[in-house]
mmCIF file of C-alpha atoms in Angstrom:
data_model
loop_
_atom_site.group_PDB
_atom_site.id
_atom_site.type_symbol
_atom_site.label_atom_id
_atom_site.label_comp_id
_atom_site.label_asym_id
_atom_site.label_seq_id
_atom_site.Cartn_x
_atom_site.Cartn_y
_atom_site.Cartn_z
ATOM 1 C CA MET A 1 44.485 201.170 115.688
ATOM 2 C CA THR A 2 42.949 198.739 118.090
ATOM 3 C CA PHE A 3 40.566 201.436 119.284
ATOM 4 C CA GLY A 4 39.012 201.690 115.818
ATOM 5 C CA THR A 5 38.705 197.915 115.595
ATOM 6 C CA THR A 6 37.022 197.714 118.997
ATOM 7 C CA VAL A 7 34.503 200.421 118.133
ATOM 8 C CA SER A 8 33.697 198.757 114.807
ATOM 9 C CA ARG A 9 33.296 195.339 116.429
ATOM 10 C CA ASP A 10 31.093 196.831 119.160
ATOM 11 C CA ALA A 11 28.855 198.496 116.567
ATOM 12 C CA VAL A 12 28.432 195.171 114.748
ATOM 13 C CA THR A 13 27.746 193.368 118.027
ATOM 14 C CA ASP A 14 25.233 196.028 119.058
ATOM 15 C CA GLY A 15 23.470 195.720 115.714
ATOM 16 C CA GLU A 16 23.312 191.925 115.891
ATOM 17 C CA PHE A 17 21.972 191.960 119.421
ATOM 18 C CA HIS A 18 19.456 194.702 118.592
ATOM 19 C CA ALA A 19 18.128 192.621 115.702
ATOM 20 C CA PHE A 20 17.898 189.567 117.983
ATOM 21 C CA PHE A 21 16.112 191.651 120.611
ATOM 22 C CA GLU A 22 13.568 192.961 118.093
ATOM 23 C CA ARG A 23 12.857 189.439 116.769
ATOM 24 C CA ARG A 24 12.607 187.688 120.142
ATOM 25 C CA HIS A 25 11.354 190.094 122.826
ATOM 26 C CA ALA A 26 7.622 189.524 122.260
ATOM 27 C CA GLU A 27 8.112 185.743 122.097
ATOM 28 C CA LEU A 28 10.121 185.703 125.337
ATOM 29 C CA SER A 29 7.562 187.890 127.077
ATOM 30 C CA ARG A 30 4.747 185.573 125.960
ATOM 31 C CA LEU A 31 6.710 182.568 127.214
ATOM 32 C CA ALA A 32 7.209 184.229 130.611
ATOM 33 C CA TYR A 33 3.496 185.022 130.796
ATOM 34 C CA LEU A 34 2.481 181.471 129.988
ATOM 35 C CA LEU A 35 4.934 180.015 132.501
ATOM 36 C CA THR A 36 4.100 182.357 135.376
ATOM 37 C CA GLY A 37 0.542 183.427 134.610
ATOM 38 C CA GLU A 38 1.564 186.955 135.565
ATOM 39 C CA PRO A 39 1.091 189.521 132.799
ATOM 40 C CA ASP A 40 2.725 192.256 134.871
ATOM 41 C CA ALA A 41 5.914 190.249 135.421
ATOM 42 C CA ALA A 42 6.270 188.835 131.904
ATOM 43 C CA ASP A 43 7.952 191.870 130.322
ATOM 44 C CA ASP A 44 10.297 192.239 133.292
ATOM 45 C CA ILE A 45 11.339 188.594 133.053
ATOM 46 C CA ALA A 46 11.869 188.902 129.301
ATOM 47 C CA ALA A 47 13.966 192.036 129.839
ATOM 48 C CA ASP A 48 16.050 190.318 132.526
ATOM 49 C CA ALA A 49 16.581 187.351 130.203
ATOM 50 C CA LEU A 50 17.647 189.595 127.330
ATOM 51 C CA LEU A 51 20.054 191.407 129.648
ATOM 52 C CA GLU A 52 21.610 188.045 130.503
ATOM 53 C CA VAL A 53 21.791 187.184 126.799
ATOM 54 C CA TRP A 54 23.494 190.541 126.140
ATOM 55 C CA ARG A 55 26.073 189.889 128.866
ATOM 56 C CA HIS A 56 27.082 186.663 127.125
ATOM 57 C CA TRP A 57 26.299 187.730 123.558
ATOM 58 C CA ASP A 58 29.655 186.626 122.098
ATOM 59 C CA ARG A 59 29.065 183.082 123.310
ATOM 60 C CA VAL A 60 25.292 183.094 122.686
ATOM 61 C CA SER A 61 25.519 184.430 119.140
ATOM 62 C CA ALA A 62 28.056 181.711 118.283
ATOM 63 C CA ALA A 63 25.773 178.942 119.595
ATOM 64 C CA ASP A 64 23.625 176.734 117.370
ATOM 65 C CA SER A 65 20.434 178.328 118.679
ATOM 66 C CA PRO A 66 20.603 181.689 120.441
ATOM 67 C CA SER A 67 16.799 181.569 120.713
ATOM 68 C CA ALA A 68 16.938 178.302 122.657
ATOM 69 C CA TYR A 69 19.462 179.847 125.043
ATOM 70 C CA ALA A 70 17.196 182.862 125.593
ATOM 71 C CA ARG A 71 14.130 180.651 126.144
ATOM 72 C CA GLY A 72 16.147 178.643 128.659
ATOM 73 C CA VAL A 73 17.052 181.795 130.568
ATOM 74 C CA VAL A 74 13.372 182.817 130.631
ATOM 75 C CA ALA A 75 12.365 179.354 131.858
ATOM 76 C CA ASN A 76 14.940 179.513 134.655
ATOM 77 C CA LEU A 77 13.900 183.015 135.702
ATOM 78 C CA CYS A 78 10.251 181.948 135.751
ATOM 79 C CA ARG A 79 11.021 178.866 137.812
ATOM 80 C CA ASN A 80 12.988 180.990 140.297
ATOM 81 C CA ARG A 81 10.143 183.528 140.525
ATOM 82 C CA ILE A 82 7.550 180.844 141.132
ATOM 83 C CA ARG A 83 9.677 179.279 143.858
ATOM 84 C CA LYS A 84 10.307 182.644 145.490
ATOM 85 C CA LEU A 85 6.624 183.577 145.465
ATOM 86 C CA GLY A 86 5.737 180.188 146.880
ATOM 87 C CA ARG A 87 8.186 180.616 149.738
ATOM 88 C CA GLU A 88 7.021 184.177 150.429
ATOM 89 C CA ARG A 89 3.347 183.271 150.471
ATOM 90 C CA LEU A 90 3.594 179.964 152.253
ATOM 91 C CA GLY A 91 1.422 180.165 155.309
ATOM 92 C CA GLN A 92 0.266 183.722 154.681
ATOM 93 C CA ARG A 93 -2.936 183.595 152.679
ATOM 94 C CA GLY A 94 -2.759 180.266 150.891
ATOM 95 C CA TRP A 95 -2.976 179.543 147.195
ATOM 96 C CA GLY A 96 -5.637 182.153 146.542
ATOM 97 C CA THR A 97 -3.042 184.925 146.599
ATOM 98 C CA LEU A 98 -1.163 183.354 143.703
ATOM 99 C CA TRP A 99 -3.977 184.162 141.263
ATOM 100 C CA ARG A 100 -4.016 187.412 139.388
ATOM 101 C CA ASP A 101 -7.217 189.382 139.066
ATOM 102 C CA ARG A 102 -8.422 188.794 135.536
ATOM 103 C CA ALA A 103 -9.961 192.268 135.485
ATOM 104 C CA HIS A 104 -6.491 193.690 134.748
ATOM 105 C CA SER A 105 -6.284 191.766 131.489
ATOM 106 C CA THR A 106 -6.868 193.746 128.316
ATOM 107 C CA ASP A 107 -7.244 190.549 126.320
ATOM 108 C CA ALA A 108 -10.697 189.598 125.112
ATOM 109 C CA ASP A 109 -10.315 186.092 126.573
ATOM 110 C CA VAL A 110 -13.078 183.628 125.971
ATOM 111 C CA PRO A 111 -14.060 181.546 129.018
ATOM 112 C CA ALA A 112 -12.322 178.451 127.660
ATOM 113 C CA VAL A 113 -8.976 180.256 127.378
ATOM 114 C CA VAL A 114 -9.361 181.611 130.897
ATOM 115 C CA ASP A 115 -10.131 178.088 132.131
ATOM 116 C CA VAL A 116 -7.030 176.668 130.432
ATOM 117 C CA ARG A 117 -4.816 179.428 131.828
ATOM 118 C CA SER A 118 -6.200 178.905 135.326
ATOM 119 C CA ALA A 119 -5.768 175.144 135.136
ATOM 120 C CA LEU A 120 -2.285 175.492 133.661
ATOM 121 C CA ARG A 121 -1.184 177.408 136.769
ATOM 122 C CA LEU A 122 -2.003 174.327 138.861
ATOM 123 C CA VAL A 123 0.282 172.069 136.828
ATOM 124 C CA PRO A 124 3.768 171.693 138.368
ATOM 125 C CA TYR A 125 6.396 173.924 136.803
ATOM 126 C CA ARG A 126 8.376 171.369 134.770
ATOM 127 C CA ARG A 127 5.228 169.857 133.265
ATOM 128 C CA ARG A 128 3.841 173.338 132.570
ATOM 129 C CA ALA A 129 7.098 174.398 130.905
ATOM 130 C CA CYS A 130 7.063 171.304 128.680
ATOM 131 C CA LEU A 131 3.411 171.871 127.718
ATOM 132 C CA VAL A 132 3.926 175.551 126.945
ATOM 133 C CA LEU A 133 7.100 175.047 124.915
ATOM 134 C CA ARG A 134 5.738 172.049 123.016
ATOM 135 C CA TYR A 135 2.222 173.303 122.275
ATOM 136 C CA ALA A 136 2.137 177.100 122.603
ATOM 137 C CA PHE A 137 5.598 177.607 121.057
ATOM 138 C CA ASP A 138 5.500 174.521 118.820
ATOM 139 C CA LEU A 139 9.029 173.437 119.758
ATOM 140 C CA SER A 140 10.192 169.918 119.047
ATOM 141 C CA GLU A 141 10.979 167.539 121.894
ATOM 142 C CA GLN A 142 14.678 168.094 121.211
ATOM 143 C CA GLU A 143 14.345 171.901 121.279
ATOM 144 C CA THR A 144 12.295 171.730 124.476
ATOM 145 C CA ALA A 145 14.886 169.467 126.106
ATOM 146 C CA ARG A 146 17.704 171.828 125.107
ATOM 147 C CA THR A 147 15.771 174.871 126.350
ATOM 148 C CA LEU A 148 15.014 173.347 129.753
ATOM 149 C CA GLY A 149 18.312 171.484 130.116
ATOM 150 C CA ILE A 150 16.619 168.100 130.482
ATOM 151 C CA SER A 151 16.582 164.878 128.447
ATOM 152 C CA VAL A 152 14.208 164.208 125.561
ATOM 153 C CA GLY A 153 12.746 161.309 127.561
ATOM 154 C CA THR A 154 11.964 163.669 130.415
ATOM 155 C CA VAL A 155 10.283 166.067 127.982
ATOM 156 C CA LYS A 156 8.142 163.212 126.658
ATOM 157 C CA SER A 157 7.096 161.977 130.092
ATOM 158 C CA GLN A 158 6.532 165.440 131.573
ATOM 159 C CA THR A 159 4.515 166.529 128.535
ATOM 160 C CA ALA A 160 2.334 163.408 128.679
ATOM 161 C CA ARG A 161 1.791 163.702 132.428
ATOM 162 C CA GLY A 162 1.182 167.433 132.162
ATOM 163 C CA ALA A 163 -1.371 166.992 129.370
ATOM 164 C CA ALA A 164 -3.186 164.320 131.374
ATOM 165 C CA GLN A 165 -3.169 166.479 134.501
ATOM 166 C CA LEU A 166 -4.363 169.530 132.576
ATOM 167 C CA ALA A 167 -7.178 167.528 131.004
ATOM 168 C CA GLU A 168 -8.228 166.261 134.439
ATOM 169 C CA LEU A 169 -8.167 169.768 135.893
ATOM 170 C CA LEU A 170 -10.278 171.065 133.016
ATOM 171 C CA ARG A 171 -12.803 168.236 133.421
ATOM 172 C CA ALA A 172 -13.092 168.974 137.133
ATOM 173 C CA GLN A 173 -13.272 172.766 136.799
ATOM 174 C CA PRO A 174 -17.056 173.247 136.310
ATOM 175 C CA GLU A 175 -17.731 170.996 139.297
ATOM 176 C CA ASN A 176 -15.516 173.242 141.437
ATOM 177 C CA GLY A 177 -17.571 176.366 140.923
ATOM 178 C CA GLY A 178 -16.807 177.336 137.328
ATOM 179 C CA GLU A 179 -20.483 177.586 136.314
ATOM 180 C CA SER A 180 -23.580 177.960 138.434
#
């Protein structure tokens, strides 16, 4: 009776979530990488976010944009990780320990991409999140605001300030030892 209904409903729910997982995992992992700059942590953050989505799947799947909810969870997990790492490393070895060794990357990055990624890590989190969601993920201002839980006006100002700061960092990079 009810047992058969529960099993059937669970199978449908499992199938819906599995399809969502397959469509969104790579995107969420890429978002985590761009927000943290840590390729090793990106898949873990995406997996943690998808676990949270699964826990609330009934509510998430009924929402207007389950993808926006999942991106928001990733953004929050990234922000928490960055804060935690900052607290752990404060006073130990300075900012240099926050950088990952690029030798671990399997990407064939051109120097310009490496420069942008390095500079992006110096942009404060909220500005970085707005830049990444707006330009790397091509989200609208409204979608970005919904993902980050902030107003559209804040998205506009943080994106503009972040773009200006990123441009300044990129202009200053060669002077700071980028090329000999």
